[in-house]
């Protein structure tokens, strides 16, 4: 599995830990920054990670900011991206199973590092359930997206 990963300053320390976790679990990653704890703007990284997933340069994306919310708002502007801001294991699992989410957004101010690593593991290891009702709903989102200019 190849993962596109990015964070702003608020998520930088978590990003570095998640990279170690990915290494331990033999996943490849592409790090789109940020590279320091200097204040920066989360949409820059959300859009880069979203594009990498949308272009199939990566299988899934992970984004970290203070809450995960800004990252999810920005990443969802990229065509083909279904980014989910998750704070609980139930959400991280269900968004793969039901929504076929392709980007996980988490917050360094809302969850501990251990909690975030659990969310990452669930997100990466849970398959899309691909049932008829879930696919119909994902297709409705895709149809709307394709109708836009
Ligand atoms: C940065 O202070 C913070 O606004 C950002 O990391 C994020 O939480 C936005 O959603």
CSV table of C-alpha atoms and ligand atoms in Angstrom, one decimal:
chain,number,residue,atom,x,y,z
A,1,UNK,CA,0.0,0.0,0.0
A,2,UNK,CA,1.3,3.5,-0.9
A,3,UNK,CA,0.2,6.3,1.3
A,4,UNK,CA,0.3,10.1,0.5
A,5,UNK,CA,0.8,12.0,3.7
A,6,UNK,CA,0.7,15.6,4.7
A,7,UNK,CA,0.2,18.0,7.6
A,8,UNK,CA,0.4,21.6,8.6
A,9,UNK,CA,2.5,22.8,11.6
A,10,UNK,CA,-0.2,21.5,14.1
A,11,UNK,CA,0.1,18.0,12.7
A,12,UNK,CA,3.8,17.9,12.0
A,13,UNK,CA,4.8,15.8,15.0
A,14,UNK,CA,2.0,13.4,14.4
A,15,UNK,CA,3.0,13.1,10.7
A,16,UNK,CA,6.5,12.1,11.7
A,17,UNK,CA,5.2,9.4,14.1
A,18,UNK,CA,2.7,8.1,11.5
A,19,UNK,CA,5.6,7.7,9.0
A,20,UNK,CA,7.4,5.5,11.5
A,21,UNK,CA,4.3,3.5,12.0
A,22,UNK,CA,4.0,3.1,8.2
A,23,UNK,CA,7.6,2.0,8.0
A,24,UNK,CA,7.1,-0.6,10.7
A,25,UNK,CA,4.1,-2.0,8.8
A,26,UNK,CA,5.9,-2.0,5.5
A,27,UNK,CA,3.8,0.6,3.7
A,28,UNK,CA,5.4,3.0,1.3
A,29,UNK,CA,4.6,6.7,1.7
A,30,UNK,CA,5.1,10.0,-0.1
A,31,UNK,CA,5.5,12.9,2.3
A,32,UNK,CA,4.1,16.2,0.9
A,33,UNK,CA,5.2,18.2,3.9
A,34,UNK,CA,5.1,20.4,5.9
A,35,UNK,CA,8.8,19.9,6.9
A,36,UNK,CA,9.0,22.0,10.0
A,37,UNK,CA,6.8,23.3,12.9
A,38,UNK,CA,6.7,26.8,11.4
A,39,UNK,CA,3.2,28.1,10.9
A,40,UNK,CA,1.8,27.2,7.5
A,41,UNK,CA,-1.5,26.8,5.7
A,42,UNK,CA,-3.3,23.4,5.7
A,43,UNK,CA,-4.9,23.7,2.2
A,44,UNK,CA,-1.5,23.6,0.6
A,45,UNK,CA,-0.9,20.0,1.9
A,46,UNK,CA,-4.5,18.8,1.6
A,47,UNK,CA,-4.7,19.6,-2.1
A,48,UNK,CA,-1.3,18.0,-2.8
A,49,UNK,CA,-2.3,14.8,-1.0
A,50,UNK,CA,-5.7,14.9,-2.6
A,51,UNK,CA,-4.2,15.2,-6.1
A,52,UNK,CA,-1.8,12.3,-5.4
A,53,UNK,CA,-4.6,10.0,-4.5
A,54,UNK,CA,-6.9,11.3,-7.3
A,55,UNK,CA,-4.1,10.8,-9.8
A,56,UNK,CA,-3.4,7.3,-8.4
A,57,UNK,CA,0.1,8.1,-7.4
A,58,UNK,CA,-1.0,6.8,-4.0
A,59,UNK,CA,-3.6,4.3,-2.9
A,60,UNK,CA,-4.8,6.3,0.1
A,61,UNK,CA,-4.1,9.6,1.8
A,62,UNK,CA,-3.5,10.7,5.4
A,63,UNK,CA,-3.7,14.4,6.5
A,64,UNK,CA,-3.1,15.8,10.0
A,65,UNK,CA,-3.9,19.3,11.3
A,66,UNK,CA,-5.2,20.6,14.6
A,67,UNK,CA,-8.6,19.0,14.2
A,68,UNK,CA,-8.6,17.2,10.8
A,69,UNK,CA,-11.5,19.4,9.8
A,70,UNK,CA,-9.7,22.0,7.7
A,71,UNK,CA,-7.8,19.3,5.9
A,72,UNK,CA,-11.0,17.4,5.1
A,73,UNK,CA,-12.7,20.5,3.8
A,74,UNK,CA,-9.8,21.3,1.5
A,75,UNK,CA,-9.1,17.7,0.3
A,76,UNK,CA,-12.7,17.2,-0.6
A,77,UNK,CA,-12.4,20.0,-3.2
A,78,UNK,CA,-10.1,17.7,-5.2
A,79,UNK,CA,-12.1,15.6,-7.8
A,80,UNK,CA,-12.4,12.0,-6.8
A,81,UNK,CA,-11.5,12.6,-3.1
A,82,UNK,CA,-13.7,11.3,-0.3
A,83,UNK,CA,-11.9,12.7,2.7
A,84,UNK,CA,-13.2,11.8,6.2
A,85,UNK,CA,-12.3,13.7,9.4
A,86,UNK,CA,-12.3,10.9,12.0
A,87,UNK,CA,-11.9,11.0,15.8
A,88,UNK,CA,-13.1,7.5,16.7
A,89,UNK,CA,-12.4,4.0,15.6
A,90,UNK,CA,-16.0,3.5,14.6
A,91,UNK,CA,-15.7,6.4,12.2
A,92,UNK,CA,-12.3,5.3,10.7
A,93,UNK,CA,-13.7,1.8,10.0
A,94,UNK,CA,-17.1,2.8,8.8
A,95,UNK,CA,-15.8,5.5,6.4
A,96,UNK,CA,-13.8,2.8,4.6
A,97,UNK,CA,-16.6,0.2,4.7
A,98,UNK,CA,-19.5,2.5,3.8
A,99,UNK,CA,-18.1,5.6,2.1
A,100,UNK,CA,-15.0,4.1,0.4
A,101,UNK,CA,-13.1,7.1,1.8
A,102,UNK,CA,-9.7,7.5,0.3
A,103,UNK,CA,-8.3,10.2,2.6
A,104,UNK,CA,-8.2,10.0,6.4
A,105,UNK,CA,-8.0,13.4,8.2
A,106,UNK,CA,-7.1,13.4,11.9
A,107,UNK,CA,-6.3,16.1,14.5
A,108,UNK,CA,-3.4,16.5,16.9
A,109,UNK,CA,-5.6,18.6,19.2
A,110,UNK,CA,-8.5,16.2,19.3
A,111,UNK,CA,-6.8,12.8,19.7
A,112,UNK,CA,-3.8,11.3,21.3
A,113,UNK,CA,-1.0,9.9,19.2
A,114,UNK,CA,-1.9,6.3,20.2
A,115,UNK,CA,-5.6,7.0,19.2
A,116,UNK,CA,-4.5,8.4,15.9
A,117,UNK,CA,-2.3,5.4,15.1
A,118,UNK,CA,-5.3,3.2,15.8
A,119,UNK,CA,-7.4,5.3,13.4
A,120,UNK,CA,-4.6,5.0,10.8
A,121,UNK,CA,-4.3,1.2,11.1
A,122,UNK,CA,-8.1,0.8,10.8
A,123,UNK,CA,-8.3,3.1,7.9
A,124,UNK,CA,-5.5,1.3,6.0
A,125,UNK,CA,-6.6,-2.3,6.8
A,126,UNK,CA,-10.4,-2.0,6.4
A,127,UNK,CA,-11.7,-2.8,2.9
A,128,UNK,CA,-14.6,-1.1,1.3
A,129,UNK,CA,-17.6,-3.4,1.8
A,130,UNK,CA,-18.7,-2.6,-1.8
A,131,UNK,CA,-22.3,-3.6,-1.1
A,132,UNK,CA,-25.0,-2.5,-3.5
A,133,UNK,CA,-26.4,0.2,-1.2
A,134,UNK,CA,-23.0,1.7,-0.4
A,135,UNK,CA,-22.0,1.7,-4.1
A,136,UNK,CA,-25.2,3.4,-5.1
A,137,UNK,CA,-24.5,6.2,-2.6
A,138,UNK,CA,-20.9,6.7,-3.6
A,139,UNK,CA,-22.0,6.8,-7.3
A,140,UNK,CA,-24.5,9.6,-6.5
A,141,UNK,CA,-21.6,11.7,-5.1
A,142,UNK,CA,-19.5,10.8,-8.2
A,143,UNK,CA,-22.4,11.7,-10.5
A,144,UNK,CA,-22.8,15.1,-8.9
A,145,UNK,CA,-19.1,15.8,-9.1
A,146,UNK,CA,-18.9,14.9,-12.7
A,147,UNK,CA,-21.8,17.2,-13.5
A,148,UNK,CA,-19.9,20.2,-12.2
A,149,UNK,CA,-17.6,22.3,-14.5
B,1,LIG,C1,-4.0,25.7,12.9
B,1,LIG,O1,-3.9,26.5,14.0
B,1,LIG,C2,-5.3,25.0,12.8
B,1,LIG,O2,-6.3,26.0,12.4
B,1,LIG,C3,-5.3,23.9,11.7
B,1,LIG,O3,-4.3,23.0,12.1
B,1,LIG,C4,-6.5,23.1,11.6
B,1,LIG,O4,-7.0,22.6,12.8
B,1,LIG,C5,-7.6,23.6,10.8
B,1,LIG,O5,-8.7,23.0,10.6
